[in-house]
Amino acid sequence: MKALIIGNGGREHALAWKIEQSPLVEKVFVAPGNGGTALEKKIENIDIGINDINKLVLFAKKEKIDLTIIGPEVPLSKGIVDKFIENKLKVFGPTKLAAQLESSKDFSKKFMERHKIPTAKYKTFTNIKDAHKYINEEGAPIVIKADGLAAGKGVVVAMTIPEAMDAVDSMLEDNLFGDAGARVVIEEFLIGEEVSFIVMCDGNSILPLASSQDYKRLLDLDLGPNTGGMGAYSPAPIVTQKLHKIIMDEVIHPTIEGMKKDGVEFTGFLYAGLMIDKENNIKTLEFNCRMGDPETQPILFRLKSDLFEILLAASNKNIKDYEAKWDNSSAITIVCASENYPNQPKINDEIFNNNNNNNNNSYIFHAGTALKNNKIYTTGGRVLGVTAKGDSLKLAQERAYDLIKDIKFKGMQYRTDIGQKALKKGH
Ligand code: AMP
Ligand code: GLY
């Protein structure tokens, strides 16, 4: 069979790498892919952009693609899945209406309120004076979120009132995020440990994936601005069996059922970003309608089951008979980012890696890279996801940081403390 993956990040490299291993699959296309997917044997990059929906449909028809998987949120929010379905092409992902859970924070907060899914107290504003007044009433710390999609950069955790005011001004007045920031959600600041909880849903049944934790801030010790994610590991030790059940009962099931009640069937990956406090109370920070990046890399590095077989079953509304089997190891991914990420990353620098480190215990997933004349160059903010697994998180972490020693490109930045929080707690 033939699979098509839409996207060009580390998540899509990991998806393609895993799907390529399925005995059912003869060929994987990635549109547009990156330097990493260009180097894989059974994978072919196709020069079509993620938002060029008509061209993607034509390609899928011409090549008789058996299943298309959409990696990133933007084409989902533009209705790529609806277009594939209209053209009778098999696809795994949510429709445009279902993807609003991610594409509008205001939609998702109202949805959570309506269906009693635990989340932080909030209000939505389009008027700058009203927003300032609310911030003055609530005080700091407080969280300001652009309503629309902003590549993980539309959230400001403001520790002071002036910072919160600035964030509101940049979104409502200076249009920092364009239309995405024309409405802002202002939210209560929550304290706790963050977990990424991702499931697959076929419209009815739910198949949970392994838990993971992501490091969102740019710098060590969780300092610096929010990014798309600087590293992740799986499993998240905080998610015990008991907590897993609570998350399914309080967040995941009510979300899928709530969507159904609202007349929208949810098919695709549903990613709940959760904050867990000391008493194990859960609050939902956000929903994403796709897999996480970089969470996908350590999650799929541990998956023993045939991902393509499960995705195909899900696209046929038939995952209830499937279970995902996981390696008992821990896996970790450390993101190497380019200079100046997340603002205006400097790109087009050659990447040097003195080792070919790809094997069963470690893999370098590419993100913002391109292959030109047998050399690999940086093309984006997050460049590589150095991934390793081991019997313990500590071993996985040591392996991954060892690999990074061999990798060099101009201005490369990475966090040196990925996994450290869990290790400090004795996991
Ligand atoms: P989001 O895109 O809504 O998940 O927000 C991005 C990141 O901002 C989250 O992963 C958290 O680290 C942080 N964040 C979001 N909402 C809150 C909140 N209410 N309290 C504290 N931190 C938050
Ligand atoms: N790593 C967070 C995300 O994919 O949204």
XYZ file of N, CA and C and ligand atoms in Angstrom, residues 11 73 102 151-152 196 198 214-216 227-232 271 286-288 290-296 382, ligand 2:
89
model
N 7.946 15.635 13.654
C 6.789 14.731 13.824
C 6.560 13.927 12.545
N -1.347 21.399 12.137
C -2.687 21.927 12.394
C -3.214 22.856 11.309
N -8.670 23.014 18.288
C -7.333 23.598 18.351
C -7.272 24.985 17.724
N 1.572 28.799 15.978
C 2.751 27.918 16.018
C 3.370 27.817 17.416
N 2.518 27.732 18.424
C 3.009 27.556 19.791
C 3.568 28.823 20.413
N 1.450 15.729 28.195
C 0.813 15.650 26.873
C 0.144 14.289 26.778
N -2.129 11.997 24.420
C -2.594 11.930 23.028
C -3.337 10.613 22.795
N 6.511 17.482 27.509
C 7.178 18.356 26.549
C 7.808 19.514 27.322
N 8.916 20.023 26.840
C 9.543 21.206 27.448
C 9.295 22.380 26.523
N 8.396 23.270 26.924
C 7.936 24.330 26.003
C 8.859 25.550 25.964
N 8.071 28.016 23.082
C 8.427 27.591 21.719
C 7.429 26.514 21.300
N 7.650 25.923 20.146
C 6.840 24.766 19.742
C 7.154 23.536 20.596
N 8.280 23.563 21.291
C 8.702 22.422 22.116
C 10.183 22.155 21.894
N 10.959 22.123 22.978
C 12.418 21.979 22.886
C 12.895 20.563 23.233
N 11.952 19.701 23.610
C 12.354 18.342 23.941
C 11.188 17.637 24.600
N 11.232 16.326 24.619
C 10.125 15.568 25.216
C 10.618 14.187 25.591
N -5.013 15.601 21.161
C -3.918 15.819 22.107
C -4.421 16.781 23.170
N -5.039 23.023 26.880
C -5.351 23.209 25.458
C -5.647 21.860 24.830
N -6.304 21.937 23.677
C -6.445 20.753 22.825
C -5.670 20.996 21.545
N -5.031 19.945 21.046
C -4.510 19.975 19.691
C -5.176 18.832 18.945
N -3.948 16.928 16.552
C -2.851 16.295 15.805
C -1.887 15.745 16.831
N -0.865 15.072 16.369
C 0.150 14.636 17.328
C 1.038 15.823 17.686
N 1.723 15.704 18.797
C 2.601 16.792 19.224
C 3.954 16.702 18.548
N 4.616 17.827 18.476
C 5.987 17.855 17.980
C 6.793 18.620 19.019
N 7.704 18.047 19.749
C 8.421 16.790 19.483
C 7.880 15.545 20.181
N 6.696 15.556 20.806
C 6.262 14.365 21.548
C 6.180 13.109 20.668
N 5.777 13.299 19.400
C 5.638 12.148 18.493
C 6.929 11.323 18.431
N 13.261 24.823 14.426
C 13.659 23.568 15.071
C 14.272 22.691 13.986
N 4.896 20.229 21.513
C 3.645 20.861 21.591
C 2.810 20.766 20.416
O 3.040 19.996 19.512
O 1.826 21.489 20.356
